[in-house]
XYZ file of C-alpha atoms in Angstrom:
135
model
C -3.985 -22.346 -5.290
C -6.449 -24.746 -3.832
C -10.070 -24.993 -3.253
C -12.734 -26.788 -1.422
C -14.908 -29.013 -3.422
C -17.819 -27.107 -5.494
C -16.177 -23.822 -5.051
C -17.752 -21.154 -6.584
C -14.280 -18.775 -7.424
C -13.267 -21.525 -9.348
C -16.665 -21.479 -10.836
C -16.490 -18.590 -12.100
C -13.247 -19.128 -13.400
C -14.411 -21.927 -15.696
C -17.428 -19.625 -16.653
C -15.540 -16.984 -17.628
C -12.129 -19.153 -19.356
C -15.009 -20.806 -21.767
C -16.772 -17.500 -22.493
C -13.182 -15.210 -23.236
C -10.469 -17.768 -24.082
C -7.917 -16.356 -26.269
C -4.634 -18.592 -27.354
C -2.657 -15.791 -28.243
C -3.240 -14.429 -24.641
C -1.580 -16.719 -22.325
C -1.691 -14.280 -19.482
C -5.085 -13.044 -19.948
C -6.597 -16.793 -20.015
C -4.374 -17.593 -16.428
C -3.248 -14.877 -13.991
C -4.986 -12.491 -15.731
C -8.307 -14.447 -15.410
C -8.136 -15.310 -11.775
C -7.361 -11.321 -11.235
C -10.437 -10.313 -13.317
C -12.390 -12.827 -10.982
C -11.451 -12.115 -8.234
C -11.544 -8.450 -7.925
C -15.482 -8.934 -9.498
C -16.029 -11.392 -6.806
C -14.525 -9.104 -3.633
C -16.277 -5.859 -4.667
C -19.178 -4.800 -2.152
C -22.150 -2.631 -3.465
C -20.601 0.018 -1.855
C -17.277 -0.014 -4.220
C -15.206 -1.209 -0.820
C -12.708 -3.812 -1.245
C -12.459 -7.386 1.249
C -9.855 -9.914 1.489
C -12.123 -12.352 1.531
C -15.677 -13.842 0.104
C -16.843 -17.437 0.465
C -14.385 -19.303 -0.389
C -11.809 -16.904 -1.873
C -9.160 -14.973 0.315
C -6.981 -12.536 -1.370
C -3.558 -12.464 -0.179
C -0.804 -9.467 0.232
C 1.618 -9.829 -2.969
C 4.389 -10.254 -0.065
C 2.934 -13.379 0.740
C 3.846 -15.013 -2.664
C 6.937 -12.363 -3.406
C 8.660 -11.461 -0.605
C 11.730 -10.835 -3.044
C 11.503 -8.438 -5.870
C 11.720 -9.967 -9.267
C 14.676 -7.266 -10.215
C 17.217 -7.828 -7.657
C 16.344 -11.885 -6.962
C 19.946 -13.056 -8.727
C 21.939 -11.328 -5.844
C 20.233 -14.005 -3.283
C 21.899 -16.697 -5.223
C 24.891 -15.233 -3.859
C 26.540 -15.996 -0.364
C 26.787 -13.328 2.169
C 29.960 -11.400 1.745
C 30.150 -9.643 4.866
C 28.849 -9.477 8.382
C 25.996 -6.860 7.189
C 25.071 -9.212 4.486
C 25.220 -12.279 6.923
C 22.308 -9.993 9.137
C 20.371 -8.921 6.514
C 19.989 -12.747 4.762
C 18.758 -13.872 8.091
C 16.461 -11.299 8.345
C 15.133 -11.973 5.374
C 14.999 -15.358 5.519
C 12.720 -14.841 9.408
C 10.601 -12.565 7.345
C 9.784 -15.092 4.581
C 9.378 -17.749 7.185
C 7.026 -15.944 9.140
C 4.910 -14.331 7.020
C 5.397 -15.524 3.352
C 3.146 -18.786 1.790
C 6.040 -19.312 -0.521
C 8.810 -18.270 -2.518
C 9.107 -17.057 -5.853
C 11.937 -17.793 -7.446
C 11.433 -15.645 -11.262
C 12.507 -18.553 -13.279
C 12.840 -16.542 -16.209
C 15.971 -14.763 -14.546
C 17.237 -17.402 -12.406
C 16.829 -20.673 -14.261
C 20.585 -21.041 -15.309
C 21.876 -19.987 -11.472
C 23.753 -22.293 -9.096
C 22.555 -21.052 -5.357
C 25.779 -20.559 -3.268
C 26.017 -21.996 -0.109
C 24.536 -20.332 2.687
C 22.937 -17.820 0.386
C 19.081 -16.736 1.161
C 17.807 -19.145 -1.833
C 20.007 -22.310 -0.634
C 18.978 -22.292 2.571
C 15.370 -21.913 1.905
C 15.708 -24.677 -0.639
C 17.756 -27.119 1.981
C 14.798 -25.855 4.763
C 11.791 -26.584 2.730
C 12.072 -28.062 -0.601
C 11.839 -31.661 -1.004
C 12.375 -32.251 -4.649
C 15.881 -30.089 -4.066
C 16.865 -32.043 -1.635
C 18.450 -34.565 -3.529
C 20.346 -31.770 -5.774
C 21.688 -29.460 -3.222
């Protein structure tokens, strides 16, 4: 996330953490709190929903998880065919073209090796600069 200087979202997030803070609620203090803000902040009197107001602009979930959570493993894994070959690179256009990053679900994948030439290693040789040193 980032925000210009005196912005009121993340106003309203302070307000808000201060007022509801819970340790035994992780989520609810973090994700959970920027949801709950956000959707108050983007309602219209009418009950209509925006992408954007002042200085917030909500994103499509693609945009931050172009891969779903349940089958990210199997892109640690090289291509094993010609089909696989054209469906990693159309994935990989697709995240490059309309994705703000990549989620990798560390939970899941924190013990795997990316394989060469596999969706994850060659977004992580393309764009990540701590990695570059490992990979």
């Amino acid at each position: 996330m980032a925000f210009e200087k005196n912005s009121l979202f993340l106003l309203e997030c302070l307000v808000e953490f201060t007022a509801t803070y819970n340790e035994q609620l992780l989520e609810f203090n973090g994700a959970g709190l920027v949801t709950r803000v956000g959707k108050r902040m983007l309602e219209q009197k009418d009950g209509a929903r925006r992408h954007a107001v002042g200085d917030l602009w909500i994103e499509e979930p693609h945009a931050f998880f172009p891969l779903n959570r349940f089958e990210i493993s199997r892109y640690f894994e090289a291509p094993s065919s010609k089909e696989e070959q054209l469906e990693t690179d159309r994935l990989v256009e697709i995240i490059y073209n309309n994705s703000k990053m990549f989620h990798f679900w560390n939970q899941k994948t924190h013990f795997l090796v990316p394989e060469v030439s596999s969706l994850v290693e060659r977004i992580l040789n393309q764009h990540c600069i701590k990695c570059s040193d490992f990979l």
